[in-house]
PDB file of C-alpha atoms in Angstrom:
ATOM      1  CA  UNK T  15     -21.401  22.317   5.465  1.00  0.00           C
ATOM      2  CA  UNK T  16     -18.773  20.113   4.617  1.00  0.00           C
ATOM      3  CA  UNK T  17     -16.471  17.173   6.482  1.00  0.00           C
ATOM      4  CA  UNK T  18     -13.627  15.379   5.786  1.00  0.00           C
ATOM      5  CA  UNK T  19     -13.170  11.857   7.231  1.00  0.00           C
ATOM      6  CA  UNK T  20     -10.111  10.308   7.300  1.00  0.00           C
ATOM      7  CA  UNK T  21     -10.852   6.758   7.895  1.00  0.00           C
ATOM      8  CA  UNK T  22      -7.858   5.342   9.619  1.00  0.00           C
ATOM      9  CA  UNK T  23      -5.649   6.940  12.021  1.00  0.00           C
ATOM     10  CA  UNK T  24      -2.746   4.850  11.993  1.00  0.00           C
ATOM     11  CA  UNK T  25      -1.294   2.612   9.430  1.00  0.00           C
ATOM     12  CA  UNK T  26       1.325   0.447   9.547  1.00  0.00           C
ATOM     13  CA  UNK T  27       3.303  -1.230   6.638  1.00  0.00           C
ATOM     14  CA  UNK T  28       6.684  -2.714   6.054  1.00  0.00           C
ATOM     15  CA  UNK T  29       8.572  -1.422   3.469  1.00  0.00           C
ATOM     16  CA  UNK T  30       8.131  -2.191  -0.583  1.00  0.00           C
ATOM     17  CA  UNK T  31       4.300  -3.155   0.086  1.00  0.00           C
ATOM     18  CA  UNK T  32       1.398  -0.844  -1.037  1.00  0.00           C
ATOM     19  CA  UNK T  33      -0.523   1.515   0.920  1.00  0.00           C
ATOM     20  CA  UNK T  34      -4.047   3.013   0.787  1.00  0.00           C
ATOM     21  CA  UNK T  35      -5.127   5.615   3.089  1.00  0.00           C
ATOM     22  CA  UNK T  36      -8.232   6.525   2.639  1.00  0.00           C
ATOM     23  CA  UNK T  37     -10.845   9.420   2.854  1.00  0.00           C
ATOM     24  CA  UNK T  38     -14.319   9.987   2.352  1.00  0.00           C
ATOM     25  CA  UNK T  39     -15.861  13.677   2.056  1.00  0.00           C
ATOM     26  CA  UNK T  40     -19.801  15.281   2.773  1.00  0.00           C
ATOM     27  CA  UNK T  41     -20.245  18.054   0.000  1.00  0.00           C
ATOM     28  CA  UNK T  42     -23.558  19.003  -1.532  1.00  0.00           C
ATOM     29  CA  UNK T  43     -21.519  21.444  -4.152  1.00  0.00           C
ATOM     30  CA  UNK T  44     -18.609  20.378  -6.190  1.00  0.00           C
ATOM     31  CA  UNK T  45     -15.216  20.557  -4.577  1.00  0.00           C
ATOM     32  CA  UNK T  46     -11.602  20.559  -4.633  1.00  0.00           C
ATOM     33  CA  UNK T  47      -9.629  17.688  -2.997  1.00  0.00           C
ATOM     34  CA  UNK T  48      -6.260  17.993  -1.827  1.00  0.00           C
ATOM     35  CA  UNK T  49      -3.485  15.707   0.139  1.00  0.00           C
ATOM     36  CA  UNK T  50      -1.055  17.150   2.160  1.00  0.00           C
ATOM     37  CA  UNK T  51       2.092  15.209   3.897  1.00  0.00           C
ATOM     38  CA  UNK T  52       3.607  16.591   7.430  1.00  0.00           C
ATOM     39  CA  UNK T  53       7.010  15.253   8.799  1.00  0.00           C
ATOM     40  CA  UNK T  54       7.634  15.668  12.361  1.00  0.00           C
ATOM     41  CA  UNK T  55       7.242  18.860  13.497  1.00  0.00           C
ATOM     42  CA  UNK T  56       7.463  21.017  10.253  1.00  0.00           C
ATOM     43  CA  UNK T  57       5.069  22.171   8.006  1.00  0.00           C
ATOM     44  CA  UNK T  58       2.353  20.744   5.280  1.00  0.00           C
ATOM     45  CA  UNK T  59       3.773  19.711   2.223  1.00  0.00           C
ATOM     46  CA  UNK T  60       1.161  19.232  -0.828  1.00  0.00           C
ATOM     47  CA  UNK T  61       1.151  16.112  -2.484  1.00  0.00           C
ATOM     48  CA  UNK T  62      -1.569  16.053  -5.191  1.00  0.00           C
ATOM     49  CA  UNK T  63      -4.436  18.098  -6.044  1.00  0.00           C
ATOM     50  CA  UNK T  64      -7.647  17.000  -7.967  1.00  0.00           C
ATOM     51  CA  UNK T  65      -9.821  20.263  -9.406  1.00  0.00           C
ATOM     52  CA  UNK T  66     -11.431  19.102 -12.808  1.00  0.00           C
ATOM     53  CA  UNK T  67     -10.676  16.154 -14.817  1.00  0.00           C
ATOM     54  CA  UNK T  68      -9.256  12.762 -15.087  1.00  0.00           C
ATOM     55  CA  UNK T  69     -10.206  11.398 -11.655  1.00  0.00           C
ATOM     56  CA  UNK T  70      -6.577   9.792 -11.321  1.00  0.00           C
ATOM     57  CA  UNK T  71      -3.948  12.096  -9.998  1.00  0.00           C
ATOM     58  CA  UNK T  72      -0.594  11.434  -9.770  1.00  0.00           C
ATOM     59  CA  UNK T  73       1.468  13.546  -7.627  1.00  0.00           C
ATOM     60  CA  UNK T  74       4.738  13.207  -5.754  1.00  0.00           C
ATOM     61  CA  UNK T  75       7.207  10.439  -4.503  1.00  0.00           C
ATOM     62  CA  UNK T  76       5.302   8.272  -6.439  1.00  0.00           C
ATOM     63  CA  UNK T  77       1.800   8.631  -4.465  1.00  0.00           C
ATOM     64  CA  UNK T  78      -1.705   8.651  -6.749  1.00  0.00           C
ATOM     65  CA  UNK T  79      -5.179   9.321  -5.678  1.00  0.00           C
ATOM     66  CA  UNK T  80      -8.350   9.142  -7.026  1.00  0.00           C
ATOM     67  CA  UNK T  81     -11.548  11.097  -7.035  1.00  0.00           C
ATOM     68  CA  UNK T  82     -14.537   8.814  -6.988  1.00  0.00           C
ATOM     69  CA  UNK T  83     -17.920  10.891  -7.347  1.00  0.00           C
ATOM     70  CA  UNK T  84     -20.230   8.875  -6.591  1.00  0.00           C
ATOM     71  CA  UNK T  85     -18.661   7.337  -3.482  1.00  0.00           C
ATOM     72  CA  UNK T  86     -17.331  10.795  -2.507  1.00  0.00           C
ATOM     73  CA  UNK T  87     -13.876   9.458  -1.672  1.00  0.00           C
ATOM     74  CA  UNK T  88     -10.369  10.576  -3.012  1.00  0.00           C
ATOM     75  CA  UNK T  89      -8.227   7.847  -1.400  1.00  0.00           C
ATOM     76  CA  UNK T  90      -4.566   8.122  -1.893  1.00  0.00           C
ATOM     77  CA  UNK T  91      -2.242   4.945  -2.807  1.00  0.00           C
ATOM     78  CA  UNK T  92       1.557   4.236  -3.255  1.00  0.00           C
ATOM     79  CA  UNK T  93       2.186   0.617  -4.963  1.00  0.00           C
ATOM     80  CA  UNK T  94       5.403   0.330  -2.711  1.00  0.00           C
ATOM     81  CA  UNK T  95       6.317   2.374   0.359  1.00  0.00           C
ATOM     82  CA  UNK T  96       9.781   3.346   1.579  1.00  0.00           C
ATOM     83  CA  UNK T  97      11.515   4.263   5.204  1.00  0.00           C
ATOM     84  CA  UNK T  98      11.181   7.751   4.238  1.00  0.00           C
ATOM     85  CA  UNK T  99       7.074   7.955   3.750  1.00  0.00           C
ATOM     86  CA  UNK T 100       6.818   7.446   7.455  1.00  0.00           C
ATOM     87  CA  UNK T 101       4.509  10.964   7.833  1.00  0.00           C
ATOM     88  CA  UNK T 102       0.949  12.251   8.994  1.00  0.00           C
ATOM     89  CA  UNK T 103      -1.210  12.338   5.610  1.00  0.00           C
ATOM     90  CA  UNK T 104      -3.709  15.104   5.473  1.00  0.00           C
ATOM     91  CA  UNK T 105      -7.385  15.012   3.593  1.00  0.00           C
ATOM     92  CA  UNK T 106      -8.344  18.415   2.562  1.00  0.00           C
ATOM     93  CA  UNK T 107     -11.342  19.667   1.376  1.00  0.00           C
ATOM     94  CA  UNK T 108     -12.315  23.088  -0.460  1.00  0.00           C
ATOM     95  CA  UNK T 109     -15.776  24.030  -1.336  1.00  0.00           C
ATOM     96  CA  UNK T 110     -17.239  26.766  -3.056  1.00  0.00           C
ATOM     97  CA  UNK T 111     -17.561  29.088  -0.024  1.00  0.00           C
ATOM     98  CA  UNK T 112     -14.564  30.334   0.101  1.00  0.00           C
ATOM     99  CA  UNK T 113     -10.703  29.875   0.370  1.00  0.00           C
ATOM    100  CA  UNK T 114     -10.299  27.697   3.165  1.00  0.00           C
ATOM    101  CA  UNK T 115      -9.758  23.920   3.491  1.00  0.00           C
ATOM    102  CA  UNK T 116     -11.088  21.695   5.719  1.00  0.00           C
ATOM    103  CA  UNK T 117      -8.659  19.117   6.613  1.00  0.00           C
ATOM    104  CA  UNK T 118      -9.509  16.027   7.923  1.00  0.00           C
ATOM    105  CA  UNK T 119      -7.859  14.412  11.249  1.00  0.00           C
ATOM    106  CA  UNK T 120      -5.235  12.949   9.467  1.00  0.00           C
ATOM    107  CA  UNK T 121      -3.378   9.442   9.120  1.00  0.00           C
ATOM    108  CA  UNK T 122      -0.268   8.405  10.817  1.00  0.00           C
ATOM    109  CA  UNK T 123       1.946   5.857   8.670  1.00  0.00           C
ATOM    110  CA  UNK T 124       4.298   4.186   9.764  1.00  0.00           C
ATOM    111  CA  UNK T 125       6.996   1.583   7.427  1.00  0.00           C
ATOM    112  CA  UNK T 126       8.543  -0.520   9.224  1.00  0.00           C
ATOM    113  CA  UNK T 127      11.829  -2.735   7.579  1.00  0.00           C
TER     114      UNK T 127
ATOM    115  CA  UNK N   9      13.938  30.723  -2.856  1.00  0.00           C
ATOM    116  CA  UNK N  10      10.501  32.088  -2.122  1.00  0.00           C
ATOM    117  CA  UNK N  11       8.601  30.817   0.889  1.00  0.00           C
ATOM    118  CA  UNK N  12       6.963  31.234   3.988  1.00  0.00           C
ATOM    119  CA  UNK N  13       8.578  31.827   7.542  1.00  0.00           C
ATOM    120  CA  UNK N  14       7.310  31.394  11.179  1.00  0.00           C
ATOM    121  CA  UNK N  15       9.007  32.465  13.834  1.00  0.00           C
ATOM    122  CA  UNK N  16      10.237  31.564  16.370  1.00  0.00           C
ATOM    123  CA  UNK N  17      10.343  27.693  16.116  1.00  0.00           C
ATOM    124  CA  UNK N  18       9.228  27.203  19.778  1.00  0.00           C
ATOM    125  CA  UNK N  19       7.831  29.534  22.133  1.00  0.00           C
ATOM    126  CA  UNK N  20       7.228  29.314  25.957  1.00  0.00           C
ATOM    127  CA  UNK N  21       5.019  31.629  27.728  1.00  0.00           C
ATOM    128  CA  UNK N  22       3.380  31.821  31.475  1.00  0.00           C
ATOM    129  CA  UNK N  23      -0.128  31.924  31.593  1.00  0.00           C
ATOM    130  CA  UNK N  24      -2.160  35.335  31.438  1.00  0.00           C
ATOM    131  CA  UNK N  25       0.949  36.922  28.998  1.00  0.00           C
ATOM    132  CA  UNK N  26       0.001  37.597  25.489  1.00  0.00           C
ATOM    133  CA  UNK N  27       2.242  36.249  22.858  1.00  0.00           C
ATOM    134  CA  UNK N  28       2.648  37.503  18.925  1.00  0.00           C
ATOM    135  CA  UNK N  29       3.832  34.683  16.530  1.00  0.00           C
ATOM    136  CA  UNK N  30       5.199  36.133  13.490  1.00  0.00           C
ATOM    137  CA  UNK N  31       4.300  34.984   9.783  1.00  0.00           C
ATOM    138  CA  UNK N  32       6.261  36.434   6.637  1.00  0.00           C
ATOM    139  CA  UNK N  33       5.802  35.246   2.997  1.00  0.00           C
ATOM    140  CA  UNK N  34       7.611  36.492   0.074  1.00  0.00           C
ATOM    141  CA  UNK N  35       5.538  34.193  -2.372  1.00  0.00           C
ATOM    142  CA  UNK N  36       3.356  37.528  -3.539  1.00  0.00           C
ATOM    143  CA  UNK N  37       0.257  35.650  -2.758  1.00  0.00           C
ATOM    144  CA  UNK N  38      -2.878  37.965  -1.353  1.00  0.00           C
ATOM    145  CA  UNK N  39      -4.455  35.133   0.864  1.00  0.00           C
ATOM    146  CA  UNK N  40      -3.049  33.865   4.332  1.00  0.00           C
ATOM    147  CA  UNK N  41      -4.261  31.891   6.925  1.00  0.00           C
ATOM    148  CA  UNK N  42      -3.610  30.560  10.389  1.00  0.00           C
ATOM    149  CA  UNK N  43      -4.206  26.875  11.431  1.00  0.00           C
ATOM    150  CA  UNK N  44      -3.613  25.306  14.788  1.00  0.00           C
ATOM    151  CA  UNK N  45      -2.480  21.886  15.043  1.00  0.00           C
ATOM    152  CA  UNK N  46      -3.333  19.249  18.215  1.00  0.00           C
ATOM    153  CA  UNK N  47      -2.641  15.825  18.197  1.00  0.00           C
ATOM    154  CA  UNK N  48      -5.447  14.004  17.073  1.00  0.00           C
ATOM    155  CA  UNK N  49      -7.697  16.941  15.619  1.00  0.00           C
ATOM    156  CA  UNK N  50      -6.167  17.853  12.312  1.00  0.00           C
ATOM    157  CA  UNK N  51      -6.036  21.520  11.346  1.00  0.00           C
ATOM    158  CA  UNK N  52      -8.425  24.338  12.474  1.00  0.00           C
ATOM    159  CA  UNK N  53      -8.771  27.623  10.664  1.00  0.00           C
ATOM    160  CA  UNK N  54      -8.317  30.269  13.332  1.00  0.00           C
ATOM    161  CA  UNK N  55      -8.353  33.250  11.094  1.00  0.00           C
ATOM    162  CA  UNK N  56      -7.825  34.108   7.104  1.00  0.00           C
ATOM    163  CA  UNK N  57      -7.091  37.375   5.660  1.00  0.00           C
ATOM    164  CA  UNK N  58      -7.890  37.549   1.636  1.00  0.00           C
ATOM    165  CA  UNK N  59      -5.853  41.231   0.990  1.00  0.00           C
ATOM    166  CA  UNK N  60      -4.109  44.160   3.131  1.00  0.00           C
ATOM    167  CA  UNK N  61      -6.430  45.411   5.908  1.00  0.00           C
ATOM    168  CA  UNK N  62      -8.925  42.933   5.649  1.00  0.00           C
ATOM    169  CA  UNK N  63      -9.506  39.626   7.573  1.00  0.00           C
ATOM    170  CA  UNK N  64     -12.044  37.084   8.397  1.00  0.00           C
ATOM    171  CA  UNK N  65     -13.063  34.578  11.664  1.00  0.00           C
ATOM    172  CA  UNK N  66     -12.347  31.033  10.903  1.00  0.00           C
ATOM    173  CA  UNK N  67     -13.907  28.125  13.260  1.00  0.00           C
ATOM    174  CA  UNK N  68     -11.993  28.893  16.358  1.00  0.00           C
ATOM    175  CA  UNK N  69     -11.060  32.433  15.971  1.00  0.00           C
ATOM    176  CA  UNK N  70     -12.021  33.166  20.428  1.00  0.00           C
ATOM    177  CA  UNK N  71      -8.962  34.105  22.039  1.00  0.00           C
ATOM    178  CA  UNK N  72      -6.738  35.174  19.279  1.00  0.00           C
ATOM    179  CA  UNK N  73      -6.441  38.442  17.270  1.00  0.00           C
ATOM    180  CA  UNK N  74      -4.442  39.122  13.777  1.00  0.00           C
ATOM    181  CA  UNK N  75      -3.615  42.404  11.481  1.00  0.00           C
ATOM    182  CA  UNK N  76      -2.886  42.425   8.105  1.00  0.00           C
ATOM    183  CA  UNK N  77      -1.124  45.556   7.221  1.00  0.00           C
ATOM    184  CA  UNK N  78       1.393  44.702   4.663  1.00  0.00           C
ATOM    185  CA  UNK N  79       1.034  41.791   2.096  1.00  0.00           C
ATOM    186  CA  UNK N  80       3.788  39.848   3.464  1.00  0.00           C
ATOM    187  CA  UNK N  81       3.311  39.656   6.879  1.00  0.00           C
ATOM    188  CA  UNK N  82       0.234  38.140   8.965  1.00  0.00           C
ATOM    189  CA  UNK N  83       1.053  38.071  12.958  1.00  0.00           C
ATOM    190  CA  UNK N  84      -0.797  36.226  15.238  1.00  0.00           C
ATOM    191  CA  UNK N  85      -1.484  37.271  18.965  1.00  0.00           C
ATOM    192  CA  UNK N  86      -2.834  34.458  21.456  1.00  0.00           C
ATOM    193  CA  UNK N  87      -4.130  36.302  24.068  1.00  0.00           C
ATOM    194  CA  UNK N  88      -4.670  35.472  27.792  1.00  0.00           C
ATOM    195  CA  UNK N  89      -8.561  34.917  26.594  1.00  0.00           C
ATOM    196  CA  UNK N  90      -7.630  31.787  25.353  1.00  0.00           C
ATOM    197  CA  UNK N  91      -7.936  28.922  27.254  1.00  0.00           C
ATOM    198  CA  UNK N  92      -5.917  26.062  26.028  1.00  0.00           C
ATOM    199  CA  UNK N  93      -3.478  27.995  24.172  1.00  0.00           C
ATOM    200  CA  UNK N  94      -0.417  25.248  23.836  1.00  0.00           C
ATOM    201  CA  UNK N  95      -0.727  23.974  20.324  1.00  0.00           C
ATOM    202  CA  UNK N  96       1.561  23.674  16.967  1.00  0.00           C
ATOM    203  CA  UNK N  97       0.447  26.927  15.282  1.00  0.00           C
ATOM    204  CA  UNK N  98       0.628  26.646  11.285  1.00  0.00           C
ATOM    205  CA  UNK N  99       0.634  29.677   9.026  1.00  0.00           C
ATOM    206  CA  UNK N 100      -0.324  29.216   5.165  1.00  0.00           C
ATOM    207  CA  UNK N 101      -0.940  31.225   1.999  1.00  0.00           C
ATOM    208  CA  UNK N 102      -2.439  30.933  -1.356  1.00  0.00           C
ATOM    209  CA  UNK N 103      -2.421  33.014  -4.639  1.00  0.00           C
ATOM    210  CA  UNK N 104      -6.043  34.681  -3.655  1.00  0.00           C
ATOM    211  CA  UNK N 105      -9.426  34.312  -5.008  1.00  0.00           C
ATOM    212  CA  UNK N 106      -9.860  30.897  -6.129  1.00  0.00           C
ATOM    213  CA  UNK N 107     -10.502  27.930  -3.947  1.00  0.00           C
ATOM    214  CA  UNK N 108      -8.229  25.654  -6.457  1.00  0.00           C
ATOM    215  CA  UNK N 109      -5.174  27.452  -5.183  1.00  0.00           C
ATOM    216  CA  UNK N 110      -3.102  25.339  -3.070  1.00  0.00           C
ATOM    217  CA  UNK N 111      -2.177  26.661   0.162  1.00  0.00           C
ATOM    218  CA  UNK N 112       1.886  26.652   1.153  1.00  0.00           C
ATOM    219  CA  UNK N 113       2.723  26.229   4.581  1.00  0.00           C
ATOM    220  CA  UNK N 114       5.440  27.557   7.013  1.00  0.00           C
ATOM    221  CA  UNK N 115       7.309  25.147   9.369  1.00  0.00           C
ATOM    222  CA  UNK N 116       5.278  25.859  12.140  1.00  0.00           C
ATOM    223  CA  UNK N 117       5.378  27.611  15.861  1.00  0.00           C
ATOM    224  CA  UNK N 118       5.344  25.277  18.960  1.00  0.00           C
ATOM    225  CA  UNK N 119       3.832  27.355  21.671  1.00  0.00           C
ATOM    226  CA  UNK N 120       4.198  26.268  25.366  1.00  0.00           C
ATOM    227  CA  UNK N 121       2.289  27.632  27.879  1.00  0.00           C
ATOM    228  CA  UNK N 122       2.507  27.174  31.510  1.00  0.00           C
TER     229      UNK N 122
END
């Protein structure tokens, strides 16, 4: 069985500095990593997606992630936040079993001026 | 433009009445899911259905029941069997048969119940 850990639950940052939220997974089989972004009361938005490959992914609004094997982590970074990243950040997991994720409990961040 | 909808947007029911939340996707995809939502606990898989007339139990499938009849559309029912039922209720789907899919997700139901 697998679990995702999200490490912090809230972050705070003020706007134009970096951000790392990060996320640590237990897998005995190789997996697929995923983050997702939710903005108040809507939906799941992906962000990036790592399946095979160069372990840095670059996906939307400027985030990035990377898969680190041997530390089993797939933390996500953004060199310089805005007003408008101000989300909950989802960790999800998928493993050969089948075709659902596990998500993990998710991050709040918050940018502050 | 091709996406997923969940309706309504919020939804208030007394206690012991059943209530069907509706999900509709025109994406052509053959998997769907349903995820609830509370604050604090991430996502958990309530049920998954991988094609037409077939569906499976995800982790907290007790007190909810689904159908799959057409390819687009993949209700919900919360029945009075479940205990807590007031939650954000998230419906998803995915291309099919490969876990590297990515899963889109409707806006979400807010169900109330009192």
């Amino acid at each position: 069985a697998q679990s995702v850990t999200q490490l912090d639950s809230q972050v705070p940052v003020f706007e134009e500095a970096p951000v790392e939220l990060r996320c640590n997974y237990s897998s005995s089989v190789s997996v697929y990593l995923f983050w997702y972004v939710q903005y108040p009361n809507q939906g799941l938005q992906l962000l990036l997606k790592y399946l095979s490959g160069s372990t840095l992914v670059k996906g939307i609004n400027g985030f990035e992630a990377e898969f680190n094997k041997s530390q089993t982590s797939f933390h996500l970074r953004k060199p310089s936040v805005h007003i408008s990243d101000t989300a909950e950040y989802f960790c999800a997991v998928s493993e050969n079993s089948g075709y659902a994720l596990n998500f993990g409990k998710g991050t709040s961040l918050l940018v502050t001026p | 433009d091709g996406g997923i909808t969940q309706s309504p947007k919020y939804l208030f029911r007394k206690e012991g009445q059943n209530v069907t939340l509706s999900c509709e996707q025109n994406l052509n995809h053959d998997a769907m899911y349903w995820y609830r939502q509370d604050p604090g606990q991430g996502l958990r898989l309530i049920y998954y259905s991988q094609i037409v007339n077939d569906f499976q139990k995800g982790d907290i499938a007790e007190g909810y029941s689904v159908s799959r009849e057409k390819k687009e559309s993949f209700p919900l029912t919360v029945t009075s069997a479940q205990k807590n039922p007031t939650a954000f209720y998230l419906c998803a789907s995915s291309i099919g048969k490969s876990r590297s899919y990515e899963q889109y997700f409707g806006p979400g139901t807010r169900l109330t119940v009192t």
